[in-house]
mmCIF file of N, CA and C in Angstrom:
data_model
loop_
_atom_site.group_PDB
_atom_site.id
_atom_site.type_symbol
_atom_site.label_atom_id
_atom_site.label_comp_id
_atom_site.label_asym_id
_atom_site.label_seq_id
_atom_site.Cartn_x
_atom_site.Cartn_y
_atom_site.Cartn_z
ATOM 1 N N MET A 20 71.047 -42.494 43.696
ATOM 2 C CA MET A 20 70.095 -41.472 44.073
ATOM 3 C C MET A 20 70.793 -40.118 44.250
ATOM 4 N N TYR A 21 71.958 -40.144 44.855
ATOM 5 C CA TYR A 21 72.703 -38.919 45.124
ATOM 6 C C TYR A 21 73.119 -38.233 43.821
ATOM 7 N N VAL A 22 73.485 -39.003 42.801
ATOM 8 C CA VAL A 22 73.902 -38.468 41.508
ATOM 9 C C VAL A 22 72.730 -37.738 40.842
ATOM 10 N N GLN A 23 71.543 -38.283 40.950
ATOM 11 C CA GLN A 23 70.365 -37.652 40.362
ATOM 12 C C GLN A 23 70.077 -36.314 41.031
ATOM 13 N N GLU A 24 70.280 -36.243 42.329
ATOM 14 C CA GLU A 24 70.056 -34.985 43.044
ATOM 15 C C GLU A 24 71.052 -33.927 42.599
ATOM 16 N N GLU A 25 72.306 -34.349 42.392
ATOM 17 C CA GLU A 25 73.325 -33.407 41.926
ATOM 18 C C GLU A 25 72.980 -32.888 40.535
ATOM 19 N N GLU A 26 72.558 -33.776 39.654
ATOM 20 C CA GLU A 26 72.188 -33.372 38.295
ATOM 21 C C GLU A 26 71.000 -32.421 38.317
ATOM 22 N N ALA A 27 70.044 -32.673 39.172
ATOM 23 C CA ALA A 27 68.880 -31.790 39.289
ATOM 24 C C ALA A 27 69.310 -30.418 39.788
ATOM 25 N N ALA A 28 70.231 -30.384 40.746
ATOM 26 C CA ALA A 28 70.724 -29.114 41.285
ATOM 27 C C ALA A 28 71.477 -28.340 40.209
ATOM 28 N N GLU A 29 72.277 -29.048 39.399
ATOM 29 C CA GLU A 29 73.021 -28.394 38.322
ATOM 30 C C GLU A 29 72.076 -27.817 37.278
ATOM 31 N N GLU A 30 71.017 -28.545 36.952
ATOM 32 C CA GLU A 30 70.040 -28.059 35.984
ATOM 33 C C GLU A 30 69.346 -26.800 36.505
ATOM 34 N N GLU A 31 69.027 -26.767 37.779
ATOM 35 C CA GLU A 31 68.389 -25.591 38.373
ATOM 36 C C GLU A 31 69.321 -24.394 38.294
ATOM 37 N N GLU A 32 70.617 -24.605 38.570
ATOM 38 C CA GLU A 32 71.585 -23.512 38.502
ATOM 39 C C GLU A 32 71.687 -22.978 37.080
ATOM 40 N N GLU A 33 71.696 -23.868 36.090
ATOM 41 C CA GLU A 33 71.768 -23.442 34.699
ATOM 42 C C GLU A 33 70.536 -22.629 34.321
ATOM 43 N N GLU A 34 69.370 -23.034 34.777
ATOM 44 C CA GLU A 34 68.149 -22.292 34.496
ATOM 45 C C GLU A 34 68.195 -20.910 35.125
ATOM 46 N N GLU A 35 68.713 -20.830 36.346
ATOM 47 C CA GLU A 35 68.815 -19.537 37.022
ATOM 48 C C GLU A 35 69.773 -18.624 36.274
ATOM 49 N N GLU A 36 70.900 -19.184 35.785
ATOM 50 C CA GLU A 36 71.856 -18.379 35.029
ATOM 51 C C GLU A 36 71.228 -17.864 33.740
ATOM 52 N N GLU A 37 70.442 -18.700 33.070
ATOM 53 C CA GLU A 37 69.771 -18.274 31.843
ATOM 54 C C GLU A 37 68.786 -17.150 32.131
ATOM 55 N N GLU A 38 68.063 -17.239 33.240
ATOM 56 C CA GLU A 38 67.116 -16.189 33.607
ATOM 57 C C GLU A 38 67.844 -14.889 33.885
ATOM 58 N N GLU A 39 69.009 -14.963 34.555
ATOM 59 C CA GLU A 39 69.784 -13.767 34.845
ATOM 60 C C GLU A 39 70.278 -13.121 33.555
ATOM 61 N N GLU A 40 70.704 -13.949 32.590
ATOM 62 C CA GLU A 40 71.159 -13.409 31.312
ATOM 63 C C GLU A 40 70.022 -12.697 30.593
ATOM 64 N N GLU A 41 68.830 -13.246 30.652
ATOM 65 C CA GLU A 41 67.686 -12.610 30.017
ATOM 66 C C GLU A 41 67.390 -11.270 30.665
ATOM 67 N N GLU A 42 67.515 -11.189 31.977
ATOM 68 C CA GLU A 42 67.263 -9.937 32.677
ATOM 69 C C GLU A 42 68.296 -8.888 32.299
ATOM 70 N N GLU A 43 69.546 -9.291 32.105
ATOM 71 C CA GLU A 43 70.601 -8.352 31.753
ATOM 72 C C GLU A 43 70.388 -7.760 30.374
ATOM 73 N N GLU A 44 69.722 -8.482 29.485
ATOM 74 C CA GLU A 44 69.510 -8.015 28.133
ATOM 75 C C GLU A 44 68.440 -6.944 28.045
ATOM 76 N N MET A 45 67.646 -6.779 29.083
ATOM 77 C CA MET A 45 66.602 -5.762 29.066
ATOM 78 C C MET A 45 67.243 -4.377 29.058
ATOM 79 N N VAL A 46 66.706 -3.504 28.235
ATOM 80 C CA VAL A 46 67.239 -2.153 28.120
ATOM 81 C C VAL A 46 66.128 -1.176 28.461
ATOM 82 N N ASP A 47 66.461 -0.213 29.270
ATOM 83 C CA ASP A 47 65.502 0.807 29.653
ATOM 84 C C ASP A 47 65.256 1.726 28.459
ATOM 85 N N PRO A 48 64.016 1.830 27.987
ATOM 86 C CA PRO A 48 63.744 2.688 26.817
ATOM 87 C C PRO A 48 64.072 4.161 27.091
ATOM 88 N N LEU A 49 63.996 4.571 28.334
ATOM 89 C CA LEU A 49 64.323 5.961 28.663
ATOM 90 C C LEU A 49 65.778 6.259 28.326
ATOM 91 N N GLU A 50 66.681 5.354 28.685
ATOM 92 C CA GLU A 50 68.100 5.558 28.396
ATOM 93 C C GLU A 50 68.361 5.591 26.893
ATOM 94 N N THR A 51 67.698 4.725 26.168
ATOM 95 C CA THR A 51 67.858 4.679 24.717
ATOM 96 C C THR A 51 67.384 5.980 24.074
ATOM 97 N N ILE A 52 66.233 6.446 24.496
ATOM 98 C CA ILE A 52 65.679 7.682 23.929
ATOM 99 C C ILE A 52 66.534 8.875 24.317
ATOM 100 N N ARG A 53 67.026 8.898 25.549
ATOM 101 C CA ARG A 53 67.906 9.996 25.961
ATOM 102 C C ARG A 53 69.144 10.060 25.077
ATOM 103 N N ALA A 54 69.741 8.914 24.813
ATOM 104 C CA ALA A 54 70.945 8.883 23.974
ATOM 105 C C ALA A 54 70.637 9.415 22.573
ATOM 106 N N LYS A 55 69.486 9.045 22.021
ATOM 107 C CA LYS A 55 69.104 9.531 20.694
ATOM 108 C C LYS A 55 68.846 11.032 20.718
ATOM 109 N N CYS A 56 68.194 11.498 21.767
ATOM 110 C CA CYS A 56 67.885 12.924 21.852
ATOM 111 C C CYS A 56 69.149 13.765 22.023
ATOM 112 N N GLU A 57 70.130 13.234 22.718
ATOM 113 C CA GLU A 57 71.377 13.977 22.910
ATOM 114 C C GLU A 57 72.103 14.208 21.598
ATOM 115 N N GLU A 58 71.779 13.441 20.579
ATOM 116 C CA GLU A 58 72.420 13.581 19.278
ATOM 117 C C GLU A 58 71.687 14.560 18.360
ATOM 118 N N THR A 59 70.524 15.054 18.775
ATOM 119 C CA THR A 59 69.792 15.995 17.933
ATOM 120 C C THR A 59 70.505 17.345 17.923
ATOM 121 N N GLU A 60 70.260 18.094 16.880
ATOM 122 C CA GLU A 60 70.942 19.379 16.695
ATOM 123 C C GLU A 60 70.712 20.323 17.872
ATOM 124 N N HIS A 61 69.485 20.363 18.347
ATOM 125 C CA HIS A 61 69.144 21.271 19.450
ATOM 126 C C HIS A 61 69.929 20.915 20.713
ATOM 127 N N CYS A 62 69.992 19.647 21.037
ATOM 128 C CA CYS A 62 70.703 19.213 22.246
ATOM 129 C C CYS A 62 72.211 19.329 22.093
ATOM 130 N N VAL A 63 72.710 19.050 20.895
ATOM 131 C CA VAL A 63 74.152 19.149 20.656
ATOM 132 C C VAL A 63 74.620 20.575 20.921
ATOM 133 N N HIS A 64 73.812 21.544 20.529
ATOM 134 C CA HIS A 64 74.148 22.952 20.751
ATOM 135 C C HIS A 64 74.337 23.239 22.250
ATOM 136 N N TYR A 65 73.398 22.784 23.058
ATOM 137 C CA TYR A 65 73.494 23.016 24.500
ATOM 138 C C TYR A 65 74.607 22.189 25.136
ATOM 139 N N LYS A 66 74.845 21.009 24.608
ATOM 140 C CA LYS A 66 75.918 20.168 25.142
ATOM 141 C C LYS A 66 77.273 20.813 24.872
ATOM 142 N N GLU A 67 77.430 21.411 23.698
ATOM 143 C CA GLU A 67 78.677 22.112 23.375
ATOM 144 C C GLU A 67 78.889 23.288 24.312
ATOM 145 N N LYS A 68 77.830 24.035 24.584
ATOM 146 C CA LYS A 68 77.935 25.155 25.529
ATOM 147 C C LYS A 68 78.364 24.660 26.911
ATOM 148 N N LEU A 69 77.792 23.546 27.346
ATOM 149 C CA LEU A 69 78.145 22.965 28.637
ATOM 150 C C LEU A 69 79.605 22.533 28.659
ATOM 151 N N GLU A 70 80.069 21.893 27.605
ATOM 152 C CA GLU A 70 81.459 21.444 27.547
ATOM 153 C C GLU A 70 82.434 22.617 27.546
ATOM 154 N N VAL A 71 82.091 23.693 26.832
ATOM 155 C CA VAL A 71 82.934 24.889 26.821
ATOM 156 C C VAL A 71 83.010 25.481 28.227
ATOM 157 N N CYS A 72 81.871 25.539 28.889
ATOM 158 C CA CYS A 72 81.850 26.073 30.251
ATOM 159 C C CYS A 72 82.678 25.198 31.183
ATOM 160 N N GLU A 73 82.520 23.888 31.086
ATOM 161 C CA GLU A 73 83.279 22.982 31.953
ATOM 162 C C GLU A 73 84.784 23.120 31.716
ATOM 163 N N ALA A 74 85.180 23.308 30.469
ATOM 164 C CA ALA A 74 86.599 23.495 30.156
ATOM 165 C C ALA A 74 87.105 24.808 30.743
ATOM 166 N N ARG A 75 86.298 25.853 30.621
ATOM 167 C CA ARG A 75 86.681 27.157 31.142
ATOM 168 C C ARG A 75 86.819 27.117 32.660
ATOM 169 N N VAL A 76 85.851 26.530 33.325
ATOM 170 C CA VAL A 76 85.871 26.458 34.791
ATOM 171 C C VAL A 76 86.996 25.531 35.256
ATOM 172 N N GLY A 77 87.204 24.448 34.535
ATOM 173 C CA GLY A 77 88.248 23.500 34.919
ATOM 174 C C GLY A 77 89.650 24.043 34.734
ATOM 175 N N SER A 78 89.811 25.019 33.848
ATOM 176 C CA SER A 78 91.134 25.578 33.588
ATOM 177 C C SER A 78 91.537 26.634 34.620
ATOM 178 N N ARG A 79 90.587 27.067 35.403
ATOM 179 C CA ARG A 79 90.876 28.097 36.415
ATOM 180 C C ARG A 79 90.987 27.448 37.783
ATOM 181 N N SER A 80 91.949 27.948 38.562
ATOM 182 C CA SER A 80 92.133 27.375 39.896
ATOM 183 C C SER A 80 91.272 28.086 40.940
ATOM 184 N N ASN A 81 90.973 29.352 40.695
ATOM 185 C CA ASN A 81 90.215 30.114 41.688
ATOM 186 C C ASN A 81 89.069 30.835 40.979
ATOM 187 N N THR A 82 87.900 30.207 40.978
ATOM 188 C CA THR A 82 86.742 30.817 40.336
ATOM 189 C C THR A 82 85.473 30.461 41.089
ATOM 190 N N GLU A 83 84.556 31.385 41.072
ATOM 191 C CA GLU A 83 83.255 31.125 41.679
ATOM 192 C C GLU A 83 82.250 30.653 40.638
ATOM 193 N N GLU A 84 82.644 30.683 39.381
ATOM 194 C CA GLU A 84 81.741 30.290 38.299
ATOM 195 C C GLU A 84 81.495 28.776 38.334
ATOM 196 N N ASP A 85 80.262 28.414 38.059
ATOM 197 C CA ASP A 85 79.937 27.009 37.837
ATOM 198 C C ASP A 85 79.080 26.931 36.576
ATOM 199 N N CYS A 86 78.771 25.755 36.153
ATOM 200 C CA CYS A 86 78.058 25.571 34.882
ATOM 201 C C CYS A 86 76.628 25.105 35.101
ATOM 202 N N THR A 87 76.031 25.549 36.185
ATOM 203 C CA THR A 87 74.673 25.121 36.515
ATOM 204 C C THR A 87 73.682 25.527 35.437
ATOM 205 N N GLU A 88 73.757 26.754 34.991
ATOM 206 C CA GLU A 88 72.813 27.232 33.978
ATOM 207 C C GLU A 88 72.936 26.431 32.680
ATOM 208 N N GLU A 89 74.172 26.175 32.252
ATOM 209 C CA GLU A 89 74.397 25.413 31.032
ATOM 210 C C GLU A 89 73.908 23.970 31.184
ATOM 211 N N LEU A 90 74.128 23.400 32.355
ATOM 212 C CA LEU A 90 73.661 22.037 32.610
ATOM 213 C C LEU A 90 72.143 21.970 32.566
ATOM 214 N N PHE A 91 71.492 22.911 33.224
ATOM 215 C CA PHE A 91 70.026 22.920 33.232
ATOM 216 C C PHE A 91 69.462 23.140 31.826
ATOM 217 N N ASP A 92 70.101 24.004 31.045
ATOM 218 C CA ASP A 92 69.651 24.229 29.668
ATOM 219 C C ASP A 92 69.747 22.933 28.855
ATOM 220 N N PHE A 93 70.870 22.225 28.997
ATOM 221 C CA PHE A 93 71.052 20.967 28.273
ATOM 222 C C PHE A 93 70.027 19.925 28.719
ATOM 223 N N LEU A 94 69.860 19.762 30.027
ATOM 224 C CA LEU A 94 68.908 18.769 30.537
ATOM 225 C C LEU A 94 67.478 19.101 30.128
ATOM 226 N N HIS A 95 67.144 20.380 30.128
ATOM 227 C CA HIS A 95 65.805 20.802 29.711
ATOM 228 C C HIS A 95 65.567 20.444 28.239
ATOM 229 N N ALA A 96 66.535 20.745 27.398
ATOM 230 C CA ALA A 96 66.390 20.449 25.969
ATOM 231 C C ALA A 96 66.279 18.946 25.736
ATOM 232 N N ARG A 97 67.108 18.177 26.424
ATOM 233 C CA ARG A 97 67.067 16.728 26.253
ATOM 234 C C ARG A 97 65.754 16.153 26.761
ATOM 235 N N ASP A 98 65.318 16.592 27.946
ATOM 236 C CA ASP A 98 64.082 16.064 28.510
ATOM 237 C C ASP A 98 62.861 16.473 27.695
ATOM 238 N N HIS A 99 62.902 17.647 27.091
ATOM 239 C CA HIS A 99 61.804 18.078 26.226
ATOM 240 C C HIS A 99 61.686 17.128 25.032
ATOM 241 N N CYS A 100 62.816 16.781 24.462
ATOM 242 C CA CYS A 100 62.834 15.829 23.342
ATOM 243 C C CYS A 100 62.350 14.457 23.800
ATOM 244 N N VAL A 101 62.815 14.017 24.940
ATOM 245 C CA VAL A 101 62.453 12.697 25.468
ATOM 246 C C VAL A 101 60.960 12.622 25.748
ATOM 247 N N ALA A 102 60.398 13.664 26.290
ATOM 248 C CA ALA A 102 58.982 13.652 26.665
ATOM 249 C C ALA A 102 58.086 13.367 25.465
ATOM 250 N N HIS A 103 58.444 13.919 24.334
ATOM 251 C CA HIS A 103 57.623 13.715 23.140
ATOM 252 C C HIS A 103 57.727 12.290 22.607
ATOM 253 N N LYS A 104 58.854 11.642 22.832
ATOM 254 C CA LYS A 104 59.062 10.300 22.277
ATOM 255 C C LYS A 104 58.721 9.195 23.265
ATOM 256 N N LEU A 105 58.952 9.425 24.532
ATOM 257 C CA LEU A 105 58.810 8.366 25.524
ATOM 258 C C LEU A 105 57.364 7.949 25.725
ATOM 259 N N PHE A 106 56.468 8.885 25.797
ATOM 260 C CA PHE A 106 55.091 8.561 26.147
ATOM 261 C C PHE A 106 54.340 7.844 25.025
ATOM 262 N N HIS A 107 54.921 7.831 23.834
ATOM 263 C CA HIS A 107 54.341 7.020 22.764
ATOM 264 C C HIS A 107 54.649 5.544 22.982
ATOM 265 N N LYS A 108 55.685 5.254 23.787
ATOM 266 C CA LYS A 108 56.065 3.873 24.051
ATOM 267 C C LYS A 108 55.428 3.334 25.321
ATOM 268 N N VAL A 109 54.872 4.205 26.146
ATOM 269 C CA VAL A 109 54.253 3.777 27.394
ATOM 270 C C VAL A 109 52.890 3.169 27.084
ATOM 271 N N LYS A 110 52.625 2.034 27.679
ATOM 272 C CA LYS A 110 51.340 1.371 27.427
ATOM 273 C C LYS A 110 50.466 1.453 28.647
#
């Protein structure tokens, strides 16, 4: 009787592991669309500006400059692209 209980417990653990693996395979469509939008010409332009700014600010030891404007421009361009694609997938 004890052996059967152990086997049942092992089977339950295997089922739980399979369920966890299935959950890990789920991908957020927002992340996928964001990655695709970041590769568009419009977003690449703003991303390059942001990277140039970050390099410039990072190379200086004493500066008040930050890259907030460049970051917001990039995020705005990416989110604008995402908005047009994401809501077609929402049910």
